[in-house]
Amino acid sequence: QVQLVESGGGSVQTGGSLRLSCAASGYTLRVYMMGWFRQAPGKEREGVAGVYTRLNSTYYADSVKGRFTISQDNAKGTLYLQMNSLKPEDTAMYYCAASTLYGNAWNTPLPYNYWGQGTQVTVSS
């Protein structure tokens, strides 16, 4: 089992920044990839950023490329999402996810078998 706890959400104005954190515990050595997803009301959950943990290779959705940065601190067992130049369309519930399954794309929810409870991000214009 892997447990994930997000923190760092909040309300900011357009152009502001937030850093989300995801503390992982449990059998984290089995985690193959981790990702940040978001879901706005009435919309599907979408992949924002992902990392293949052992290679430390990172990937981003086109909508956040150049503005968001995903990183991991293995010593602390924590995944981060630094979000800069925030826009109202970034408003959503943000979820951290982990997968122990090999050979899957980072940006679809299905391969992820562990999820955090979510943290709300609201960007006002």
PDB file of C-alpha atoms in Angstrom:
ATOM      1  CA  GLN A   1       0.000   0.000   0.000  1.00  0.00           C
ATOM      2  CA  VAL A   2       1.034   3.583  -0.710  1.00  0.00           C
ATOM      3  CA  GLN A   3      -0.492   6.546   1.060  1.00  0.00           C
ATOM      4  CA  LEU A   4      -0.515  10.018  -0.511  1.00  0.00           C
ATOM      5  CA  VAL A   5      -1.357  13.290   1.213  1.00  0.00           C
ATOM      6  CA  GLU A   6      -1.497  16.550  -0.745  1.00  0.00           C
ATOM      7  CA  SER A   7      -1.131  20.053   0.640  1.00  0.00           C
ATOM      8  CA  GLY A   8      -0.458  23.546  -0.615  1.00  0.00           C
ATOM      9  CA  GLY A   9      -3.616  24.458  -2.467  1.00  0.00           C
ATOM     10  CA  GLY A  10      -5.302  27.803  -2.032  1.00  0.00           C
ATOM     11  CA  SER A  11      -6.632  30.902  -3.748  1.00  0.00           C
ATOM     12  CA  VAL A  12      -4.472  33.244  -5.789  1.00  0.00           C
ATOM     13  CA  GLN A  13      -4.934  35.932  -8.401  1.00  0.00           C
ATOM     14  CA  THR A  14      -4.025  35.563 -12.045  1.00  0.00           C
ATOM     15  CA  GLY A  15      -0.267  35.476 -12.454  1.00  0.00           C
ATOM     16  CA  GLY A  16       0.325  34.183  -8.965  1.00  0.00           C
ATOM     17  CA  SER A  17       2.154  31.064  -7.836  1.00  0.00           C
ATOM     18  CA  LEU A  18       1.479  28.068  -5.649  1.00  0.00           C
ATOM     19  CA  ARG A  19       3.475  24.984  -4.737  1.00  0.00           C
ATOM     20  CA  LEU A  20       1.651  21.742  -4.147  1.00  0.00           C
ATOM     21  CA  SER A  21       3.223  18.982  -2.090  1.00  0.00           C
ATOM     22  CA  CYS A  22       2.403  15.289  -1.979  1.00  0.00           C
ATOM     23  CA  ALA A  23       3.823  13.298   0.916  1.00  0.00           C
ATOM     24  CA  ALA A  24       4.138   9.613   0.072  1.00  0.00           C
ATOM     25  CA  SER A  25       4.461   6.799   2.582  1.00  0.00           C
ATOM     26  CA  GLY A  26       4.219   3.038   2.625  1.00  0.00           C
ATOM     27  CA  TYR A  27       5.709   0.815  -0.094  1.00  0.00           C
ATOM     28  CA  THR A  28       7.077   3.748  -2.077  1.00  0.00           C
ATOM     29  CA  LEU A  29       9.989   1.732  -3.480  1.00  0.00           C
ATOM     30  CA  ARG A  30       7.423  -0.019  -5.688  1.00  0.00           C
ATOM     31  CA  VAL A  31       6.241   3.235  -7.230  1.00  0.00           C
ATOM     32  CA  TYR A  32       7.094   3.421 -10.932  1.00  0.00           C
ATOM     33  CA  MET A  33       5.582   6.758 -11.841  1.00  0.00           C
ATOM     34  CA  MET A  34       3.806   9.625 -10.143  1.00  0.00           C
ATOM     35  CA  GLY A  35       1.600  12.310 -11.516  1.00  0.00           C
ATOM     36  CA  TRP A  36      -0.437  15.365 -10.798  1.00  0.00           C
ATOM     37  CA  PHE A  37      -3.963  15.441 -12.148  1.00  0.00           C
ATOM     38  CA  ARG A  38      -6.683  18.040 -11.932  1.00  0.00           C
ATOM     39  CA  GLN A  39     -10.417  18.017 -12.271  1.00  0.00           C
ATOM     40  CA  ALA A  40     -12.670  21.020 -12.686  1.00  0.00           C
ATOM     41  CA  PRO A  41     -16.436  20.779 -12.105  1.00  0.00           C
ATOM     42  CA  GLY A  42     -18.135  19.085 -15.022  1.00  0.00           C
ATOM     43  CA  LYS A  43     -14.861  18.095 -16.667  1.00  0.00           C
ATOM     44  CA  GLU A  44     -12.855  14.921 -16.874  1.00  0.00           C
ATOM     45  CA  ARG A  45      -9.767  14.396 -14.773  1.00  0.00           C
ATOM     46  CA  GLU A  46      -6.724  15.412 -16.801  1.00  0.00           C
ATOM     47  CA  GLY A  47      -3.029  14.780 -16.413  1.00  0.00           C
ATOM     48  CA  VAL A  48      -1.032  17.907 -15.643  1.00  0.00           C
ATOM     49  CA  ALA A  49       2.476  16.580 -15.061  1.00  0.00           C
ATOM     50  CA  GLY A  50       4.138  13.234 -14.523  1.00  0.00           C
ATOM     51  CA  VAL A  51       7.469  11.755 -13.538  1.00  0.00           C
ATOM     52  CA  TYR A  52       8.930   8.281 -13.993  1.00  0.00           C
ATOM     53  CA  THR A  53      10.486   8.079 -10.584  1.00  0.00           C
ATOM     54  CA  ARG A  54      13.578   5.956 -11.228  1.00  0.00           C
ATOM     55  CA  LEU A  55      14.620   7.840 -14.369  1.00  0.00           C
ATOM     56  CA  ASN A  56      13.462  11.211 -13.004  1.00  0.00           C
ATOM     57  CA  SER A  57      12.077  11.951 -16.463  1.00  0.00           C
ATOM     58  CA  THR A  58       9.309  14.526 -16.423  1.00  0.00           C
ATOM     59  CA  TYR A  59       6.377  15.246 -18.706  1.00  0.00           C
ATOM     60  CA  TYR A  60       3.800  18.016 -18.944  1.00  0.00           C
ATOM     61  CA  ALA A  61       0.483  18.751 -20.516  1.00  0.00           C
ATOM     62  CA  ASP A  62       0.750  21.368 -23.242  1.00  0.00           C
ATOM     63  CA  SER A  63      -1.516  23.677 -21.272  1.00  0.00           C
ATOM     64  CA  VAL A  64       0.974  23.981 -18.398  1.00  0.00           C
ATOM     65  CA  LYS A  65       4.316  23.555 -20.151  1.00  0.00           C
ATOM     66  CA  GLY A  66       6.685  26.356 -19.209  1.00  0.00           C
ATOM     67  CA  ARG A  67       4.573  27.359 -16.205  1.00  0.00           C
ATOM     68  CA  PHE A  68       4.467  24.233 -14.008  1.00  0.00           C
ATOM     69  CA  THR A  69       7.372  22.153 -12.730  1.00  0.00           C
ATOM     70  CA  ILE A  70       7.109  18.690 -11.218  1.00  0.00           C
ATOM     71  CA  SER A  71       9.898  17.499  -8.947  1.00  0.00           C
ATOM     72  CA  GLN A  72      10.576  14.825  -6.379  1.00  0.00           C
ATOM     73  CA  ASP A  73      12.594  14.775  -3.189  1.00  0.00           C
ATOM     74  CA  ASN A  74      13.307  11.120  -2.550  1.00  0.00           C
ATOM     75  CA  ALA A  75      14.893  11.788   0.837  1.00  0.00           C
ATOM     76  CA  LYS A  76      11.652  13.367   2.029  1.00  0.00           C
ATOM     77  CA  GLY A  77       9.378  11.063   0.061  1.00  0.00           C
ATOM     78  CA  THR A  78       7.630  14.084  -1.386  1.00  0.00           C
ATOM     79  CA  LEU A  79       6.419  15.065  -4.832  1.00  0.00           C
ATOM     80  CA  TYR A  80       6.009  18.736  -5.701  1.00  0.00           C
ATOM     81  CA  LEU A  81       4.216  20.777  -8.315  1.00  0.00           C
ATOM     82  CA  GLN A  82       5.432  24.344  -8.618  1.00  0.00           C
ATOM     83  CA  MET A  83       2.799  26.371 -10.434  1.00  0.00           C
ATOM     84  CA  ASN A  84       3.694  29.807 -11.780  1.00  0.00           C
ATOM     85  CA  SER A  85       1.823  32.311 -13.937  1.00  0.00           C
ATOM     86  CA  LEU A  86      -1.465  30.809 -12.854  1.00  0.00           C
ATOM     87  CA  LYS A  87      -4.563  31.409 -14.946  1.00  0.00           C
ATOM     88  CA  PRO A  88      -8.270  31.162 -14.090  1.00  0.00           C
ATOM     89  CA  GLU A  89      -8.464  28.041 -16.260  1.00  0.00           C
ATOM     90  CA  ASP A  90      -6.057  26.344 -13.847  1.00  0.00           C
ATOM     91  CA  THR A  91      -8.802  26.375 -11.223  1.00  0.00           C
ATOM     92  CA  ALA A  92      -9.535  22.788 -10.222  1.00  0.00           C
ATOM     93  CA  MET A  93      -9.102  20.137  -7.589  1.00  0.00           C
ATOM     94  CA  TYR A  94      -5.560  18.819  -7.890  1.00  0.00           C
ATOM     95  CA  TYR A  95      -4.713  15.214  -7.137  1.00  0.00           C
ATOM     96  CA  CYS A  96      -1.440  13.416  -6.610  1.00  0.00           C
ATOM     97  CA  ALA A  97      -1.280   9.867  -7.924  1.00  0.00           C
ATOM     98  CA  ALA A  98       1.168   6.972  -7.861  1.00  0.00           C
ATOM     99  CA  SER A  99       1.452   3.871  -9.957  1.00  0.00           C
ATOM    100  CA  THR A 100       3.252   0.594  -9.243  1.00  0.00           C
ATOM    101  CA  LEU A 101       2.394  -0.712 -12.702  1.00  0.00           C
ATOM    102  CA  TYR A 102       5.003  -0.713 -15.454  1.00  0.00           C
ATOM    103  CA  GLY A 103       4.679   0.345 -19.049  1.00  0.00           C
ATOM    104  CA  ASN A 104       1.911   2.898 -18.891  1.00  0.00           C
ATOM    105  CA  ALA A 105       1.479   6.461 -20.089  1.00  0.00           C
ATOM    106  CA  TRP A 106       1.745   9.082 -17.393  1.00  0.00           C
ATOM    107  CA  ASN A 107      -1.152  11.253 -18.486  1.00  0.00           C
ATOM    108  CA  THR A 108      -4.115   8.908 -18.141  1.00  0.00           C
ATOM    109  CA  PRO A 109      -5.711   8.171 -14.767  1.00  0.00           C
ATOM    110  CA  LEU A 110      -6.262   4.462 -15.344  1.00  0.00           C
ATOM    111  CA  PRO A 111      -2.737   3.138 -14.582  1.00  0.00           C
ATOM    112  CA  TYR A 112      -2.561   4.924 -11.238  1.00  0.00           C
ATOM    113  CA  ASN A 113      -3.537   2.673  -8.378  1.00  0.00           C
ATOM    114  CA  TYR A 114      -3.036   5.140  -5.525  1.00  0.00           C
ATOM    115  CA  TRP A 115      -4.565   8.600  -5.170  1.00  0.00           C
ATOM    116  CA  GLY A 116      -4.472  11.406  -2.657  1.00  0.00           C
ATOM    117  CA  GLN A 117      -7.541  13.178  -1.356  1.00  0.00           C
ATOM    118  CA  GLY A 118      -7.021  16.287  -3.483  1.00  0.00           C
ATOM    119  CA  THR A 119      -6.292  19.934  -2.798  1.00  0.00           C
ATOM    120  CA  GLN A 120      -8.257  22.843  -4.255  1.00  0.00           C
ATOM    121  CA  VAL A 121      -6.592  25.497  -6.389  1.00  0.00           C
ATOM    122  CA  THR A 122      -8.610  28.597  -7.253  1.00  0.00           C
ATOM    123  CA  VAL A 123      -7.291  31.336  -9.520  1.00  0.00           C
ATOM    124  CA  SER A 124      -9.281  34.551  -9.738  1.00  0.00           C
ATOM    125  CA  SER A 125      -9.059  37.100 -12.524  1.00  0.00           C
TER     126      SER A 125
END
